[in-house]
Tab-separated table of C-alpha atoms and ligand atoms in Angstrom:
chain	number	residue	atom	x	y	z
A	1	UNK	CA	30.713	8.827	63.813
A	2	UNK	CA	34.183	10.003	62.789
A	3	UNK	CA	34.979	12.581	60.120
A	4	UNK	CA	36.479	9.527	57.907
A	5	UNK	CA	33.616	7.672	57.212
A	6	UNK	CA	32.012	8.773	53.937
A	7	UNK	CA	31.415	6.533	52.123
A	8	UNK	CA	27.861	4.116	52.273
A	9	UNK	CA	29.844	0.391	52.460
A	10	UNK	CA	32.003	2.055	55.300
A	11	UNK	CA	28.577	2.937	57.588
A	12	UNK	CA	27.337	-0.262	56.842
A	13	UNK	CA	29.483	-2.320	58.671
A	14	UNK	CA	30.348	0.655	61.220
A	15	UNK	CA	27.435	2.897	61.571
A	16	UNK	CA	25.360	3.364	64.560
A	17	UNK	CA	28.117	4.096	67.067
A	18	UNK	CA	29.774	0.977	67.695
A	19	UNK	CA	32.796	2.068	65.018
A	20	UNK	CA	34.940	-0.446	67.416
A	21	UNK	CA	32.161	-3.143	68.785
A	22	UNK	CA	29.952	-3.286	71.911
A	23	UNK	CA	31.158	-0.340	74.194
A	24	UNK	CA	30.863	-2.372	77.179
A	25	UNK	CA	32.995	-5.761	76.176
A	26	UNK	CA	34.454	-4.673	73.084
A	27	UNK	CA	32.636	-7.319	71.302
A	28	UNK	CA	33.117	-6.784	67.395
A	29	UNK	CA	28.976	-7.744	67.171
A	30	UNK	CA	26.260	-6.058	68.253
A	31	UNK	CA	25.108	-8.292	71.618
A	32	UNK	CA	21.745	-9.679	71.497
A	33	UNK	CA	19.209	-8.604	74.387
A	34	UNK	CA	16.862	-10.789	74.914
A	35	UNK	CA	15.643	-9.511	77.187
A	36	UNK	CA	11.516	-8.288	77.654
A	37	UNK	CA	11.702	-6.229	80.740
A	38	UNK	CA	14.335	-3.881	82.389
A	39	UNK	CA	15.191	-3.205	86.347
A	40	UNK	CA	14.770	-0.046	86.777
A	41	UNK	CA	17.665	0.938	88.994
A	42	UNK	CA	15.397	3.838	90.990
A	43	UNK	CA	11.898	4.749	92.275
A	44	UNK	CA	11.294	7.583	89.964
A	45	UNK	CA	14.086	7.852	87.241
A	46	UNK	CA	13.982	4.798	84.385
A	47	UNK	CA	16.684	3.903	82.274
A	48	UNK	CA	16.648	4.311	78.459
A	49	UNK	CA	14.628	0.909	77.785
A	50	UNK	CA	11.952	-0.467	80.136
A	51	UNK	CA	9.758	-3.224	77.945
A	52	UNK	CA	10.943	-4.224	74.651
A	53	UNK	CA	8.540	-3.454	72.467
A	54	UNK	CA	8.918	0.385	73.355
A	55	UNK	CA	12.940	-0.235	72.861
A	56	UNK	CA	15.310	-2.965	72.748
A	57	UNK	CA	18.943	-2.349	72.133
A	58	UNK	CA	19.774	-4.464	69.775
A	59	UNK	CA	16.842	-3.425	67.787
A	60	UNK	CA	17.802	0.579	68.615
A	61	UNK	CA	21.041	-0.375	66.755
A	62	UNK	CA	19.722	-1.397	63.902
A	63	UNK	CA	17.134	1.453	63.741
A	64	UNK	CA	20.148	3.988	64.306
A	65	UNK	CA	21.709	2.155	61.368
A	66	UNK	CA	19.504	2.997	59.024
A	67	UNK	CA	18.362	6.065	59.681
A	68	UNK	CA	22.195	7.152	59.097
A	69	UNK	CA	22.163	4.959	55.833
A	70	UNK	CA	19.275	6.617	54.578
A	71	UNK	CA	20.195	10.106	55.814
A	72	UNK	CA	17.140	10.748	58.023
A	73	UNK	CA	16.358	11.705	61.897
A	74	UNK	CA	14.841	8.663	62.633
A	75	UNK	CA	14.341	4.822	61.793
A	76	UNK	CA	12.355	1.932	63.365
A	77	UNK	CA	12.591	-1.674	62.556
A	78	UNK	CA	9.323	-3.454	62.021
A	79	UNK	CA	8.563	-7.193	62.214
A	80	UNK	CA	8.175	-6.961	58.681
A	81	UNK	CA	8.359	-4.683	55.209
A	82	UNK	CA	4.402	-4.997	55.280
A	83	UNK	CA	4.469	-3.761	58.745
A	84	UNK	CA	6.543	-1.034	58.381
A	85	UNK	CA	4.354	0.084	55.252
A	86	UNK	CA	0.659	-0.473	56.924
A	87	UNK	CA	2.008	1.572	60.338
A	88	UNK	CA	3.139	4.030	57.821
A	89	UNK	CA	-0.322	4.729	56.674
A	90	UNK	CA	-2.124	4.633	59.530
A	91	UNK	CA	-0.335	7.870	60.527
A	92	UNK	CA	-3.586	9.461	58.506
A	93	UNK	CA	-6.816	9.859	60.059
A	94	UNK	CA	-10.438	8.931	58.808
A	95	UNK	CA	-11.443	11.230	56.160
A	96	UNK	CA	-7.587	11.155	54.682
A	97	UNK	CA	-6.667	10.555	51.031
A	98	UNK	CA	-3.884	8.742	49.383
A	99	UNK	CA	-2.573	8.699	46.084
A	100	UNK	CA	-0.395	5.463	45.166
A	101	UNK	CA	1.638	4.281	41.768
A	102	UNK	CA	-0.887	1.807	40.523
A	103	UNK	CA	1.782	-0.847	40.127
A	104	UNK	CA	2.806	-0.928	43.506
A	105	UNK	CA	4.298	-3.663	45.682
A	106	UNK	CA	0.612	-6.571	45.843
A	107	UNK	CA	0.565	-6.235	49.370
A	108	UNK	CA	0.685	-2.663	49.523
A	109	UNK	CA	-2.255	-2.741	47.028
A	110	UNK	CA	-3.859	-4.970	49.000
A	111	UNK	CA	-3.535	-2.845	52.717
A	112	UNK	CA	-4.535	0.115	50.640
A	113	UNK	CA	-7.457	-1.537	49.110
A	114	UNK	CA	-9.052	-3.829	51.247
A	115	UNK	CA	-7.791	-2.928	54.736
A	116	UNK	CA	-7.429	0.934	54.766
A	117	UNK	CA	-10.553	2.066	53.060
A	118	UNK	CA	-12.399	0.202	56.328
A	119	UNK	CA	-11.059	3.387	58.429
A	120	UNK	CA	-12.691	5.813	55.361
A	121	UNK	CA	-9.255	6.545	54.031
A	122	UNK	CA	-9.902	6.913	50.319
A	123	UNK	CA	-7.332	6.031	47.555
A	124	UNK	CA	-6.656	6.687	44.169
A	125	UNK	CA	-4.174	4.756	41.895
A	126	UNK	CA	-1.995	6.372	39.252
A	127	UNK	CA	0.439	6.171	36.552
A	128	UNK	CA	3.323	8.008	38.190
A	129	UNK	CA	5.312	8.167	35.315
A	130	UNK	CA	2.781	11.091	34.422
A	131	UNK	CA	2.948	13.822	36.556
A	132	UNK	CA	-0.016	15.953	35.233
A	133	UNK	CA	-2.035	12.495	35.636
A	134	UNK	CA	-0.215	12.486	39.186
A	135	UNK	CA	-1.338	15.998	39.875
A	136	UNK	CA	-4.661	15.818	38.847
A	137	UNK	CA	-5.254	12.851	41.526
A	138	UNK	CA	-4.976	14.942	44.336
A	139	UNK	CA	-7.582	16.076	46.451
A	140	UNK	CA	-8.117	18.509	49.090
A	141	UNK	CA	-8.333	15.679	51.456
A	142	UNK	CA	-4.654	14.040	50.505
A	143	UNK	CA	-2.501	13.666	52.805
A	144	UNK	CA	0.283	11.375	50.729
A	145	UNK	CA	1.874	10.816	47.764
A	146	UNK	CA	3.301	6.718	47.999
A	147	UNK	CA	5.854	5.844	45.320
A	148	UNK	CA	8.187	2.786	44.968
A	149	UNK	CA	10.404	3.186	42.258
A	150	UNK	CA	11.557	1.131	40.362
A	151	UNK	CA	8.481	-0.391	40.746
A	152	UNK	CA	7.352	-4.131	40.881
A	153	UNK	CA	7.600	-6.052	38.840
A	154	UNK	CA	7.819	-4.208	35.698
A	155	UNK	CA	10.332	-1.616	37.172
A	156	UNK	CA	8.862	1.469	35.914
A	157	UNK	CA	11.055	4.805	36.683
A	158	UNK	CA	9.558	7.671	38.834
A	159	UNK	CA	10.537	11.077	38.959
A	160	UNK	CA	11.092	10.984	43.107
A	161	UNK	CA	11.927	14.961	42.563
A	162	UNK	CA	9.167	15.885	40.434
A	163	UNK	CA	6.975	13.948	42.760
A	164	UNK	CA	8.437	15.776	45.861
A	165	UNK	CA	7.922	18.674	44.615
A	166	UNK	CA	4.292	18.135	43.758
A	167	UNK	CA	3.290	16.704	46.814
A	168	UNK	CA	4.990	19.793	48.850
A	169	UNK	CA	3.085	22.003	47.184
A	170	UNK	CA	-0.139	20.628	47.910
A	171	UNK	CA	0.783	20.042	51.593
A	172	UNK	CA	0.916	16.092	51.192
A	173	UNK	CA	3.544	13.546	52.414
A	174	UNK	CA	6.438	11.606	50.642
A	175	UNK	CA	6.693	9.070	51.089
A	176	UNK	CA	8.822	6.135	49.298
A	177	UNK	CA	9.214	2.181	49.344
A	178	UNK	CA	13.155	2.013	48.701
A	179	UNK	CA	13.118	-1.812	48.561
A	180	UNK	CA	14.645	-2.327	45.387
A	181	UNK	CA	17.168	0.172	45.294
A	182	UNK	CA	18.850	0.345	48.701
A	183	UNK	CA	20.194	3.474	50.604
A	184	UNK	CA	23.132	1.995	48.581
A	185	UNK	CA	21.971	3.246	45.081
A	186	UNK	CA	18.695	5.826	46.216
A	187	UNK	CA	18.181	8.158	48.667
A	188	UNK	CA	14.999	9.680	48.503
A	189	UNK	CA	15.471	11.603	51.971
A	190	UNK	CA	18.314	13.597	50.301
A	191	UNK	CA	15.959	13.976	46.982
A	192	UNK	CA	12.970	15.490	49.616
A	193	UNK	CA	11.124	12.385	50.764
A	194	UNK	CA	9.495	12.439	54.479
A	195	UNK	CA	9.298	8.608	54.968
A	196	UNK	CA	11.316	5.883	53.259
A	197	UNK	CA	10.139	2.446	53.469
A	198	UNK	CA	11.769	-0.898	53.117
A	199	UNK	CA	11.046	-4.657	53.457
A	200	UNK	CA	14.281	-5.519	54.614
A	201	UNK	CA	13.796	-9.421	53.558
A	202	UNK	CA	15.067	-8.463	50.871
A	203	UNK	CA	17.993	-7.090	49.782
A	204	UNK	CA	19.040	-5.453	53.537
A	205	UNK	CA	19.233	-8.873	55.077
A	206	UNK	CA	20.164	-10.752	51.676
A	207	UNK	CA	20.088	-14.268	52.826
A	208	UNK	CA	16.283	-15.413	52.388
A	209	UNK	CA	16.252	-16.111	56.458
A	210	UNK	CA	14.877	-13.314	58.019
A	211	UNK	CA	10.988	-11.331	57.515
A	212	UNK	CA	12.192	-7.107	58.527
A	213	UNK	CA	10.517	-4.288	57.777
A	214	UNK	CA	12.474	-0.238	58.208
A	215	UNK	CA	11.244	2.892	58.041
A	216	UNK	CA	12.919	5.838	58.236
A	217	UNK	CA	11.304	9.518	58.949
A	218	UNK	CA	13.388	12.936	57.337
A	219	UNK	CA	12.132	14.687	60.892
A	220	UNK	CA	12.014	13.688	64.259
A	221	UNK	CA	8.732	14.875	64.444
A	222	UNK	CA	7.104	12.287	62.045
A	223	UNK	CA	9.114	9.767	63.817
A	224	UNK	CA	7.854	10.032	66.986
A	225	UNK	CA	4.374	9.829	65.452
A	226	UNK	CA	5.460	6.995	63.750
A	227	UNK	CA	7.241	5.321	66.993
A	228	UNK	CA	3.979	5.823	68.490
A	229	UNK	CA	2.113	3.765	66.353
A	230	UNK	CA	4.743	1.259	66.226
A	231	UNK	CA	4.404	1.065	70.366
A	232	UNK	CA	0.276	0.691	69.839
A	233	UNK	CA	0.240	-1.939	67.509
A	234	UNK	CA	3.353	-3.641	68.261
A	235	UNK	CA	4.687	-4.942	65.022
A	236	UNK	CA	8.237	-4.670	66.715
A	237	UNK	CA	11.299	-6.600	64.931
A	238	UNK	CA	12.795	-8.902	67.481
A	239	UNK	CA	16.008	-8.236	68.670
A	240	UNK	CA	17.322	-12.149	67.145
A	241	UNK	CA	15.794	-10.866	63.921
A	242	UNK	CA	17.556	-7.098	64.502
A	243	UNK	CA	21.227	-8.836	65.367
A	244	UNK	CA	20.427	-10.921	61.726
A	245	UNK	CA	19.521	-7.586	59.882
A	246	UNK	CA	22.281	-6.186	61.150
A	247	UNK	CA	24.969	-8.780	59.955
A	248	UNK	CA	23.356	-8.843	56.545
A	249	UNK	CA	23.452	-4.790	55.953
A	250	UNK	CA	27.039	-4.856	56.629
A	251	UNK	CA	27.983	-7.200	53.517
A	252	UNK	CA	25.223	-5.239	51.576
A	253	UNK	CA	27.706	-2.713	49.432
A	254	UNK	CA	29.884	-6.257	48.002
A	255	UNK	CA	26.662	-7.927	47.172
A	256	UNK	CA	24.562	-5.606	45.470
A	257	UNK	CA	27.461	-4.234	43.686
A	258	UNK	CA	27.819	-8.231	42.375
A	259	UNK	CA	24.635	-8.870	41.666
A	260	UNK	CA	24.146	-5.594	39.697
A	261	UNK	CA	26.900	-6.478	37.433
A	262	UNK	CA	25.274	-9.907	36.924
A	263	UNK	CA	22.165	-8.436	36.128
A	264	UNK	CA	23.527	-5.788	33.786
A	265	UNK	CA	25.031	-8.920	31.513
A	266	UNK	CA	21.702	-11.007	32.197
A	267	UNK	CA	19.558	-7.921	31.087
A	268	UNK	CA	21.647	-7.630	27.773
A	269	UNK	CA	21.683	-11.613	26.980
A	270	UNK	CA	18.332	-11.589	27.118
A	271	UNK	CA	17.315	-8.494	25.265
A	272	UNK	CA	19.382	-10.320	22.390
A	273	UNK	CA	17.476	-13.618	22.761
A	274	UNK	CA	14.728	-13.440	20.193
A	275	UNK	CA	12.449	-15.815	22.056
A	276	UNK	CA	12.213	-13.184	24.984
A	277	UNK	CA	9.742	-10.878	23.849
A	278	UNK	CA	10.510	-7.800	26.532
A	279	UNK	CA	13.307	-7.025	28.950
A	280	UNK	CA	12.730	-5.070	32.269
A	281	UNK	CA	15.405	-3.363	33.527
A	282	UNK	CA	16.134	0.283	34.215
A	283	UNK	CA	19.887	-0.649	33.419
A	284	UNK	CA	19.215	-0.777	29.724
A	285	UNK	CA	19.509	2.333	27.329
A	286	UNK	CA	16.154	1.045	25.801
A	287	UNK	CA	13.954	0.997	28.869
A	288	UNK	CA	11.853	4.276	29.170
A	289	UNK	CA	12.848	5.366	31.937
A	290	UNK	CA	16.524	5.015	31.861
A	291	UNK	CA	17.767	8.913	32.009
A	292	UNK	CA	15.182	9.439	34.851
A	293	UNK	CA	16.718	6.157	36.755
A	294	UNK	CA	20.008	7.509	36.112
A	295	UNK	CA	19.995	11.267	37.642
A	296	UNK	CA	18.391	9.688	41.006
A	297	UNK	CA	20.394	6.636	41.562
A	298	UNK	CA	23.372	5.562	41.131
A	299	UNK	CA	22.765	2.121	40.329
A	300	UNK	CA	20.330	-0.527	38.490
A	301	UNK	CA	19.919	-2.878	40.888
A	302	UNK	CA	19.572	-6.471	41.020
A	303	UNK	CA	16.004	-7.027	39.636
A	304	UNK	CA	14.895	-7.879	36.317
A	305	UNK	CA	11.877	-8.751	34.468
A	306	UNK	CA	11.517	-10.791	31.257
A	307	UNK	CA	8.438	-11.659	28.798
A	308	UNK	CA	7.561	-14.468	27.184
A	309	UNK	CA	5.179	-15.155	24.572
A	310	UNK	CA	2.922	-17.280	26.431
A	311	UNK	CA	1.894	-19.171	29.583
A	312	UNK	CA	2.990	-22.382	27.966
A	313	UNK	CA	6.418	-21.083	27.356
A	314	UNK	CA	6.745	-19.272	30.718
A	315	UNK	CA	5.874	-23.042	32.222
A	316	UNK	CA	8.524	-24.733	30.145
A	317	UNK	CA	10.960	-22.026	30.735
A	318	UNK	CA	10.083	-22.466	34.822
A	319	UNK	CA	10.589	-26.693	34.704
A	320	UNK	CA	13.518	-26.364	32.911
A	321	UNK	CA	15.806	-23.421	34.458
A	322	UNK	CA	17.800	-25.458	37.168
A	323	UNK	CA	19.813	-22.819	39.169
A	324	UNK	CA	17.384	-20.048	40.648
A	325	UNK	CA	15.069	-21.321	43.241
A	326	UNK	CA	11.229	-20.899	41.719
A	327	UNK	CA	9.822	-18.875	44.872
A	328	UNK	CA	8.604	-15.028	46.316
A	329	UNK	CA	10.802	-12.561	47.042
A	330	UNK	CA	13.946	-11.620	45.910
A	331	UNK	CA	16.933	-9.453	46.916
A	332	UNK	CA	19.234	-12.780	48.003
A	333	UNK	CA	22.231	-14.585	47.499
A	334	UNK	CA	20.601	-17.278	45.749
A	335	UNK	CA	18.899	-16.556	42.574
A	336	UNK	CA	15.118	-16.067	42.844
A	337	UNK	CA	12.728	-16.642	39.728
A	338	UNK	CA	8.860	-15.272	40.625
A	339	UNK	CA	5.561	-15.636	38.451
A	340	UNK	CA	4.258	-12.585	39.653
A	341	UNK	CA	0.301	-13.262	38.246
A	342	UNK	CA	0.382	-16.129	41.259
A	343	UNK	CA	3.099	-14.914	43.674
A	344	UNK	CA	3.581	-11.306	44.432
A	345	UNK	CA	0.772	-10.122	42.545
A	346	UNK	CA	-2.143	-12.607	43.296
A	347	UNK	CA	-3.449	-10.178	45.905
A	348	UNK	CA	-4.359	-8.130	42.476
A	349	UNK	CA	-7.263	-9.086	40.410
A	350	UNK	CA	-6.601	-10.313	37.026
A	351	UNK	CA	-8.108	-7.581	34.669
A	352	UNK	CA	-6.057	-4.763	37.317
A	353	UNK	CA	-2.746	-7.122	36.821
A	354	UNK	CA	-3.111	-6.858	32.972
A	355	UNK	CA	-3.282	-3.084	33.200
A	356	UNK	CA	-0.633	-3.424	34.504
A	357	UNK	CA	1.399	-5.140	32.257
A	358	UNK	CA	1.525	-8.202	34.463
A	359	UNK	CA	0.516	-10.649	32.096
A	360	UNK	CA	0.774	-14.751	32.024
A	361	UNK	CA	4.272	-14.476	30.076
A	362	UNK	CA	5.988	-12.014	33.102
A	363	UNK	CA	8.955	-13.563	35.083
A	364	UNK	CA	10.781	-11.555	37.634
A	365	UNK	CA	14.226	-12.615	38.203
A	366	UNK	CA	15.829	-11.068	41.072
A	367	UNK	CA	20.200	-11.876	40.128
A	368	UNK	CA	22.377	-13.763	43.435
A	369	UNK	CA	25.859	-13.807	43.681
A	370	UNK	CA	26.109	-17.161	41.298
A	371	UNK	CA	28.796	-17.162	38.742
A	372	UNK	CA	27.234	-14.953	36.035
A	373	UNK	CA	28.305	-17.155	33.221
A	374	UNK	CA	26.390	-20.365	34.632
A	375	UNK	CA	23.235	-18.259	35.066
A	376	UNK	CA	23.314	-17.158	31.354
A	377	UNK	CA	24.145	-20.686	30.324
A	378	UNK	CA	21.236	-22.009	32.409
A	379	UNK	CA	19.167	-19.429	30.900
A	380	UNK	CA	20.070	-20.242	27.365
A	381	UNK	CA	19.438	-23.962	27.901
A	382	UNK	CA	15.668	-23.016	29.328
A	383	UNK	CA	15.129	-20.836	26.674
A	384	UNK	CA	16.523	-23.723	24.009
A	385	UNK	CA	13.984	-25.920	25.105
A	386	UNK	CA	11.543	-23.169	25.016
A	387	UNK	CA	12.033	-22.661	21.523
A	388	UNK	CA	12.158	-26.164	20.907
A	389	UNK	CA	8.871	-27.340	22.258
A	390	UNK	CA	7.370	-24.281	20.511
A	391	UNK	CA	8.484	-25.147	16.935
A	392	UNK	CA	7.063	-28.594	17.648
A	393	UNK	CA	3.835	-27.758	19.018
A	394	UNK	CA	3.577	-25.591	15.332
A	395	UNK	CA	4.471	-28.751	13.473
A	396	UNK	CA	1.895	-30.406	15.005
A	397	UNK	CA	-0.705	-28.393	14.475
A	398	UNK	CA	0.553	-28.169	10.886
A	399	UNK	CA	-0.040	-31.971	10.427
A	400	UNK	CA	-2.720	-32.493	12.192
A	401	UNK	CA	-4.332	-29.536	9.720
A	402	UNK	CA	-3.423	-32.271	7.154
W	1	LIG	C1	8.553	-7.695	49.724
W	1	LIG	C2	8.169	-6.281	49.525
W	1	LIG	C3	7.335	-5.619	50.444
W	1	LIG	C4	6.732	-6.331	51.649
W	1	LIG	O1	7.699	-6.678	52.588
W	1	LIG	P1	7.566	-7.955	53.593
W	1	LIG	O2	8.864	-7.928	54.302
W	1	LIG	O3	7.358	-9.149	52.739
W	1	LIG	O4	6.402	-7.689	54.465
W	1	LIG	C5	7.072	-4.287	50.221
W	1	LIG	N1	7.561	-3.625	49.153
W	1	LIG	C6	8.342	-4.238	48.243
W	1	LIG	C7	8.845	-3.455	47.085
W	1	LIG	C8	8.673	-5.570	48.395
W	1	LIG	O5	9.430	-6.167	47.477
């Protein structure tokens, strides 16, 4: 890499190398190997790659990609974000202990909960916006501290730092699901982390057509433990998948920079519409952890989430909103609206959601690149009819009390 690249949206349309294309033809693309096997030109010397799911090179580019993005020594792409997050843990050994932010990602809660505690590795779930709370959770078996902030999908603000620094001195892990945020606006490597995680169907990729998962290790160490898992399991990202990745990441800085600034009016519309009783989003002066958000990224992202009063209302609002697609996930060019009680969250039982504060009125709206002004306007007609219906479902009750 030369001494001119700087900045983040530079590396991610030149990073991993290939500053002017494919080194071989000059190609401005990464090529795409499909390819399974390797000849091996000699009897006792192999090449860098032998059998793609120990290394393919259009995968390797996308790995070196983000392990520059993100600052660390190594990354590995995963068939999915889930992928990349299970492999993660099962770098502990029976007998381990975890401690996770309670509202963590569903199927994270669900790995942890119902799929790790087969192999006896024990977990406990915390608030991690309170560090003595945090602190008090560890044992003398932990082995990692697991944070994803801001978190999903009520986009609560952890202290990565404070975290670090806690989990250091009690010989645990970092590690950190970067999802939301992006090497673009967080960099928990540079703030301390040992593992950043991603599910890069989301905002890497950015066009709802690809499932990718990336980790990426601070040490090399950690990432060839890591790479070695990845190997034994096989939950390898395809190279037609990688080449896909790697086209989205490089139109990530313009999109996410959009779609912040859509969210930031979106956020403040709605925090003035009376009818919406809370607004989610770390962007806003009101949300609690704003200053924390602030000193550790350097931007709000693309996520919000909203409250209504009821179920009722959240259905109305859902029928009648016409631009977002109603669906799971988020982090794309279209608008994405999610009920997170039956989407993201219906891995979590009901009385753990409402701890939560994932109740039958939460929306997530993860912003696109749509005109901001027809997304507000959409909004407002939803919410019209919201209001609407409402008043006339407390006239009726009024006359039929009559
Ligand atoms: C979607 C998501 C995941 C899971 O990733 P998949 O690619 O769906 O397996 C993990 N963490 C967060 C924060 C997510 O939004």
């Amino acid at each position: 890499m030369t001494q001119s690249i700087n900045h983040l949206e530079t590396k991610l349309i030149h990073a991993a190398g290939n500053v002017k294309g494919d080194p071989v033809t000059g190609a401005v693309n990464t090529p795409i190997y499909l390819s399974s096997t390797f000849h091996q030109k000699s009897f006792d010397t192999f090449g860098d790659f032998d059998y793609s799911r120990s290394g393919n090179p259009t995968k390797q580019i996308v790995e070196e990609k983000i392990a520059e993005l993100e600052g660390g020594a190594r990354g590995l792409a995963f068939a999915s974000g889930m992928a990349a997050i299970s492999s993660a843990f099962f770098l502990l050994s029976a007998g381990d202990h975890v401690v996770v932010t309670k509202d963590v990602y569903g199927g994270t809660y669900r790995f942890v909960t119902e799929v790790l505690n087969k192999y006896a590795i024990d977990f406990t779930f915390v608030d991690m916006t309170d560090l003595t709370e945090t602190a008090q959770a560890i044992q003398s078996n932990t082995k990692v501290i697991y944070m994803e902030t801001p978190s999903n999908p009520c986009l609560n603000i952890t202290d990565i730092s404070a975290l670090i620094r806690i989990a250091h001195a009690n010989n645990c892990l970092a590690f950190v699901d970067n999802t939301f945020m992006t090497p673009l606006y967080q960099n928990p490597i540079a703030l301390g982390a040992d593992l950043v995680l991603h599910s890069a169907t989301k905002f890497l990729s950015g066009h709802s057509d690809i499932i990718a998962g990336l980790a990426v290790t601070k040490t090399k160490e950690l990432g060839e433990q890591l790479a070695f898992i990845q190997n034994s399991f096989g939950s390898i990202l395809g190279a037609q998948d990688a080449y896909q990745l790697i086209q989205g990441i490089k139109t990530l800085g313009t999109r996410m920079k959009q779609s912040t600034k859509s969210a930031e009016k979106i956020a403040n519309y709605l925090e003035e519409n009376p009818i919406v009783e809370a607004v989610y989003y770390p962007g806003l002066a009101t949300h609690p952890g704003h200053t924390i958000h602030r000193s550790q990224s350097t931007g709000d992202g693309a996520v919000l989430s909203l409250k209504l009063p009821t179920k009722e209302a959240t259905r109305i609002f859902v029928e009648n909103v016409r631009i977002p697609v109603f669906a799971v996930s988020l982090g794309a060019v279209e608008s994405i609206l999610s009920y997170p009680s039956t989407m993201s969250h219906a891995a979590m039982p009901k009385a753990e959601r409402e701890k939560r504060g994932i109740t039958d009125g939460l929306l997530r709206f993860s912003v696109g690149l749509e005109y901001v002004d027809d997304l507000i306007a959409d909004f407002d007609q939803a919410l019209t009819t919201v209001k609407n219906s409402t008043t006339n479902q407390a006239e009726l009750l009024h006359n039929a009390s009559f």
